Amino acid sequence: MRPPPPMLQFGDRDPALDYLQRPTAFGLVFHDSRLACVRVDRGDASYYDLPGGAIDGDETEEQALVREFVEETGMAVRPFVRLAEAAQYFRKSDGAPVNNIAGFWIAEQLSLDPKAKVEADHELVWLHPHTALNELRHDAHAWAVAVWLRRHG
């Protein structure tokens, strides 16, 4: 039996830091040829991410993705295909070093209720996938979009 292939790793690891290995799930939802992204308001340091985030407790990737989409966008989604897996070293807004171990999912939008959103600094934006490639903060997120484009674009 062959070992699984090594996971694709993005970001630069600072050897002086101890990175928390953080299981995460992120989603790709398309509507009218646009990709759902979140613009995270940090003033001049604002950025774009795919909706998603950390897996809490014994959640599955799918459960975490459903919860994170509602918290960040107010959108109810149904994940249906796990597209890819990759990791990303980075420093969170509070400076904490983490390595997101991410499953990337294709999901469909079921409904949208902006009042259900709880993260006030997150705004749902719809970007053309090619624009998202340039705007997404994490290389792992852009890579997942590129994987989708290669298969469907």
PDB file of C-alpha atoms in Angstrom:
ATOM      1  CA  MET A   1       0.000   0.000   0.000  1.00  0.00           C
ATOM      2  CA  ARG A   2       1.368   3.411  -0.989  1.00  0.00           C
ATOM      3  CA  PRO A   3       1.564   6.244   1.535  1.00  0.00           C
ATOM      4  CA  PRO A   4      -0.660   9.243   0.794  1.00  0.00           C
ATOM      5  CA  PRO A   5       1.011  12.000  -1.209  1.00  0.00           C
ATOM      6  CA  PRO A   6       2.435  14.843   0.880  1.00  0.00           C
ATOM      7  CA  MET A   7       0.074  17.743   1.412  1.00  0.00           C
ATOM      8  CA  LEU A   8       0.816  20.890  -0.553  1.00  0.00           C
ATOM      9  CA  GLN A   9       2.221  23.495   1.845  1.00  0.00           C
ATOM     10  CA  PHE A  10       1.999  27.268   1.252  1.00  0.00           C
ATOM     11  CA  GLY A  11       3.519  30.175   3.140  1.00  0.00           C
ATOM     12  CA  ASP A  12       6.905  30.766   4.673  1.00  0.00           C
ATOM     13  CA  ARG A  13       7.581  29.026   7.974  1.00  0.00           C
ATOM     14  CA  ASP A  14       9.620  31.043  10.450  1.00  0.00           C
ATOM     15  CA  PRO A  15      11.728  28.416  12.271  1.00  0.00           C
ATOM     16  CA  ALA A  16      11.739  30.601  15.397  1.00  0.00           C
ATOM     17  CA  LEU A  17       7.954  30.255  15.777  1.00  0.00           C
ATOM     18  CA  ASP A  18       5.818  27.381  17.036  1.00  0.00           C
ATOM     19  CA  TYR A  19       2.885  27.061  14.609  1.00  0.00           C
ATOM     20  CA  LEU A  20      -0.458  25.738  15.812  1.00  0.00           C
ATOM     21  CA  GLN A  21      -1.619  23.008  13.387  1.00  0.00           C
ATOM     22  CA  ARG A  22      -5.225  24.120  12.810  1.00  0.00           C
ATOM     23  CA  PRO A  23      -7.702  21.929  10.904  1.00  0.00           C
ATOM     24  CA  THR A  24      -9.904  24.140   8.713  1.00  0.00           C
ATOM     25  CA  ALA A  25     -12.470  24.007   5.924  1.00  0.00           C
ATOM     26  CA  PHE A  26     -13.091  26.588   3.193  1.00  0.00           C
ATOM     27  CA  GLY A  27     -15.726  26.702   0.489  1.00  0.00           C
ATOM     28  CA  LEU A  28     -16.148  27.673  -3.130  1.00  0.00           C
ATOM     29  CA  VAL A  29     -19.695  28.770  -3.947  1.00  0.00           C
ATOM     30  CA  PHE A  30     -20.466  30.113  -7.395  1.00  0.00           C
ATOM     31  CA  HIS A  31     -23.426  32.215  -8.560  1.00  0.00           C
ATOM     32  CA  ASP A  32     -23.744  33.893 -11.968  1.00  0.00           C
ATOM     33  CA  SER A  33     -20.094  33.040 -12.760  1.00  0.00           C
ATOM     34  CA  ARG A  34     -18.913  34.747  -9.578  1.00  0.00           C
ATOM     35  CA  LEU A  35     -17.225  33.257  -6.518  1.00  0.00           C
ATOM     36  CA  ALA A  36     -18.395  34.003  -2.968  1.00  0.00           C
ATOM     37  CA  CYS A  37     -15.556  35.593  -1.001  1.00  0.00           C
ATOM     38  CA  VAL A  38     -15.384  37.559   2.220  1.00  0.00           C
ATOM     39  CA  ARG A  39     -13.760  40.950   2.515  1.00  0.00           C
ATOM     40  CA  VAL A  40     -12.366  41.208   6.027  1.00  0.00           C
ATOM     41  CA  ASP A  41     -12.305  44.838   7.156  1.00  0.00           C
ATOM     42  CA  ARG A  42      -8.975  45.754   8.712  1.00  0.00           C
ATOM     43  CA  GLY A  43      -8.871  49.360   7.473  1.00  0.00           C
ATOM     44  CA  ASP A  44      -5.875  49.829   5.192  1.00  0.00           C
ATOM     45  CA  ALA A  45      -4.905  46.183   5.813  1.00  0.00           C
ATOM     46  CA  SER A  46      -8.250  44.704   4.644  1.00  0.00           C
ATOM     47  CA  TYR A  47      -8.098  41.454   2.708  1.00  0.00           C
ATOM     48  CA  TYR A  48     -10.161  38.794   0.900  1.00  0.00           C
ATOM     49  CA  ASP A  49     -10.565  35.159   1.956  1.00  0.00           C
ATOM     50  CA  LEU A  50     -12.691  32.244   0.918  1.00  0.00           C
ATOM     51  CA  PRO A  51     -15.486  31.754   3.463  1.00  0.00           C
ATOM     52  CA  GLY A  52     -14.594  29.178   6.073  1.00  0.00           C
ATOM     53  CA  GLY A  53     -12.335  28.662   9.035  1.00  0.00           C
ATOM     54  CA  ALA A  54     -11.359  26.472  11.934  1.00  0.00           C
ATOM     55  CA  ILE A  55     -13.022  23.162  12.728  1.00  0.00           C
ATOM     56  CA  ASP A  56     -14.415  23.288  16.280  1.00  0.00           C
ATOM     57  CA  GLY A  57     -14.355  20.260  18.573  1.00  0.00           C
ATOM     58  CA  ASP A  58     -15.447  17.099  16.793  1.00  0.00           C
ATOM     59  CA  GLU A  59     -17.102  18.876  13.853  1.00  0.00           C
ATOM     60  CA  THR A  60     -16.571  17.398  10.419  1.00  0.00           C
ATOM     61  CA  GLU A  61     -15.155  19.620   7.676  1.00  0.00           C
ATOM     62  CA  GLU A  62     -18.649  19.835   6.201  1.00  0.00           C
ATOM     63  CA  GLN A  63     -20.224  20.907   9.522  1.00  0.00           C
ATOM     64  CA  ALA A  64     -17.527  23.538  10.091  1.00  0.00           C
ATOM     65  CA  LEU A  65     -18.001  24.881   6.581  1.00  0.00           C
ATOM     66  CA  VAL A  66     -21.776  25.207   7.014  1.00  0.00           C
ATOM     67  CA  ARG A  67     -21.320  27.023  10.359  1.00  0.00           C
ATOM     68  CA  GLU A  68     -18.559  29.323   9.083  1.00  0.00           C
ATOM     69  CA  PHE A  69     -20.541  30.358   5.981  1.00  0.00           C
ATOM     70  CA  VAL A  70     -23.471  31.467   8.141  1.00  0.00           C
ATOM     71  CA  GLU A  71     -21.213  33.279  10.637  1.00  0.00           C
ATOM     72  CA  GLU A  72     -19.230  35.121   7.957  1.00  0.00           C
ATOM     73  CA  THR A  73     -21.825  35.721   5.225  1.00  0.00           C
ATOM     74  CA  GLY A  74     -25.324  34.755   6.424  1.00  0.00           C
ATOM     75  CA  MET A  75     -25.389  32.148   3.650  1.00  0.00           C
ATOM     76  CA  ALA A  76     -26.670  28.611   4.210  1.00  0.00           C
ATOM     77  CA  VAL A  77     -24.706  26.156   2.072  1.00  0.00           C
ATOM     78  CA  ARG A  78     -24.520  22.448   1.283  1.00  0.00           C
ATOM     79  CA  PRO A  79     -20.985  21.135   0.721  1.00  0.00           C
ATOM     80  CA  PHE A  80     -20.975  18.349  -1.848  1.00  0.00           C
ATOM     81  CA  VAL A  81     -17.465  17.787  -3.290  1.00  0.00           C
ATOM     82  CA  ARG A  82     -14.112  17.985  -1.520  1.00  0.00           C
ATOM     83  CA  LEU A  83     -12.008  19.657  -4.192  1.00  0.00           C
ATOM     84  CA  ALA A  84      -8.547  19.763  -2.653  1.00  0.00           C
ATOM     85  CA  GLU A  85      -6.406  19.896   0.465  1.00  0.00           C
ATOM     86  CA  ALA A  86      -3.528  22.244   1.242  1.00  0.00           C
ATOM     87  CA  ALA A  87      -1.863  23.931   4.203  1.00  0.00           C
ATOM     88  CA  GLN A  88      -0.941  27.587   4.734  1.00  0.00           C
ATOM     89  CA  TYR A  89       1.515  29.049   7.249  1.00  0.00           C
ATOM     90  CA  PHE A  90       0.528  32.554   8.345  1.00  0.00           C
ATOM     91  CA  ARG A  91       0.128  34.892  11.293  1.00  0.00           C
ATOM     92  CA  LYS A  92      -3.419  35.572  12.473  1.00  0.00           C
ATOM     93  CA  SER A  93      -4.600  39.143  13.073  1.00  0.00           C
ATOM     94  CA  ASP A  94      -3.546  38.806  16.725  1.00  0.00           C
ATOM     95  CA  GLY A  95      -0.048  37.693  15.638  1.00  0.00           C
ATOM     96  CA  ALA A  96      -0.499  34.023  16.547  1.00  0.00           C
ATOM     97  CA  PRO A  97       1.381  31.711  14.131  1.00  0.00           C
ATOM     98  CA  VAL A  98      -0.849  29.000  12.641  1.00  0.00           C
ATOM     99  CA  ASN A  99      -0.683  26.455   9.873  1.00  0.00           C
ATOM    100  CA  ASN A 100      -4.176  26.030   8.437  1.00  0.00           C
ATOM    101  CA  ILE A 101      -4.619  22.424   7.324  1.00  0.00           C
ATOM    102  CA  ALA A 102      -7.484  23.063   4.922  1.00  0.00           C
ATOM    103  CA  GLY A 103     -10.023  21.011   3.087  1.00  0.00           C
ATOM    104  CA  PHE A 104     -11.472  22.994   0.180  1.00  0.00           C
ATOM    105  CA  TRP A 105     -15.079  22.180  -0.723  1.00  0.00           C
ATOM    106  CA  ILE A 106     -17.424  22.977  -3.569  1.00  0.00           C
ATOM    107  CA  ALA A 107     -20.735  23.952  -2.024  1.00  0.00           C
ATOM    108  CA  GLU A 108     -24.088  25.194  -3.217  1.00  0.00           C
ATOM    109  CA  GLN A 109     -25.945  28.194  -1.853  1.00  0.00           C
ATOM    110  CA  LEU A 110     -29.255  27.209  -0.248  1.00  0.00           C
ATOM    111  CA  SER A 111     -30.333  30.604   1.081  1.00  0.00           C
ATOM    112  CA  LEU A 112     -28.977  33.979   2.111  1.00  0.00           C
ATOM    113  CA  ASP A 113     -30.026  35.844   5.267  1.00  0.00           C
ATOM    114  CA  PRO A 114     -27.691  38.781   5.986  1.00  0.00           C
ATOM    115  CA  LYS A 115     -29.203  39.072   9.492  1.00  0.00           C
ATOM    116  CA  ALA A 116     -27.807  35.604  10.330  1.00  0.00           C
ATOM    117  CA  LYS A 117     -24.220  36.841   9.860  1.00  0.00           C
ATOM    118  CA  VAL A 118     -22.401  37.310  13.178  1.00  0.00           C
ATOM    119  CA  GLU A 119     -18.928  38.494  12.131  1.00  0.00           C
ATOM    120  CA  ALA A 120     -19.394  42.239  11.640  1.00  0.00           C
ATOM    121  CA  ASP A 121     -15.973  42.726  10.025  1.00  0.00           C
ATOM    122  CA  HIS A 122     -16.750  40.182   7.259  1.00  0.00           C
ATOM    123  CA  GLU A 123     -18.601  41.233   4.106  1.00  0.00           C
ATOM    124  CA  LEU A 124     -19.838  38.871   1.407  1.00  0.00           C
ATOM    125  CA  VAL A 125     -18.508  39.892  -1.996  1.00  0.00           C
ATOM    126  CA  TRP A 126     -18.874  38.120  -5.343  1.00  0.00           C
ATOM    127  CA  LEU A 127     -15.668  38.113  -7.376  1.00  0.00           C
ATOM    128  CA  HIS A 128     -14.923  36.757 -10.821  1.00  0.00           C
ATOM    129  CA  PRO A 129     -12.694  33.685 -10.225  1.00  0.00           C
ATOM    130  CA  HIS A 130      -9.785  35.308 -12.103  1.00  0.00           C
ATOM    131  CA  THR A 131     -10.088  38.386  -9.889  1.00  0.00           C
ATOM    132  CA  ALA A 132     -10.163  36.149  -6.819  1.00  0.00           C
ATOM    133  CA  LEU A 133      -6.874  34.568  -7.923  1.00  0.00           C
ATOM    134  CA  ASN A 134      -5.220  37.978  -7.553  1.00  0.00           C
ATOM    135  CA  GLU A 135      -7.130  39.257  -4.521  1.00  0.00           C
ATOM    136  CA  LEU A 136      -7.256  36.314  -2.099  1.00  0.00           C
ATOM    137  CA  ARG A 137      -4.895  36.746   0.843  1.00  0.00           C
ATOM    138  CA  HIS A 138      -3.698  33.155   1.050  1.00  0.00           C
ATOM    139  CA  ASP A 139      -1.868  31.357  -1.737  1.00  0.00           C
ATOM    140  CA  ALA A 140      -3.624  28.132  -0.695  1.00  0.00           C
ATOM    141  CA  HIS A 141      -7.016  29.772  -1.355  1.00  0.00           C
ATOM    142  CA  ALA A 142      -5.909  31.066  -4.767  1.00  0.00           C
ATOM    143  CA  TRP A 143      -4.515  27.616  -5.584  1.00  0.00           C
ATOM    144  CA  ALA A 144      -7.886  25.999  -4.754  1.00  0.00           C
ATOM    145  CA  VAL A 145      -9.616  28.464  -7.103  1.00  0.00           C
ATOM    146  CA  ALA A 146      -7.039  27.631  -9.789  1.00  0.00           C
ATOM    147  CA  VAL A 147      -7.749  23.906  -9.311  1.00  0.00           C
ATOM    148  CA  TRP A 148     -11.450  24.606  -9.851  1.00  0.00           C
ATOM    149  CA  LEU A 149     -10.743  26.764 -12.930  1.00  0.00           C
ATOM    150  CA  ARG A 150      -8.556  24.050 -14.482  1.00  0.00           C
ATOM    151  CA  ARG A 151     -11.402  21.553 -14.106  1.00  0.00           C
ATOM    152  CA  HIS A 152     -14.369  23.797 -14.939  1.00  0.00           C
ATOM    153  CA  GLY A 153     -13.125  27.063 -16.434  1.00  0.00           C
TER     154      GLY A 153
END
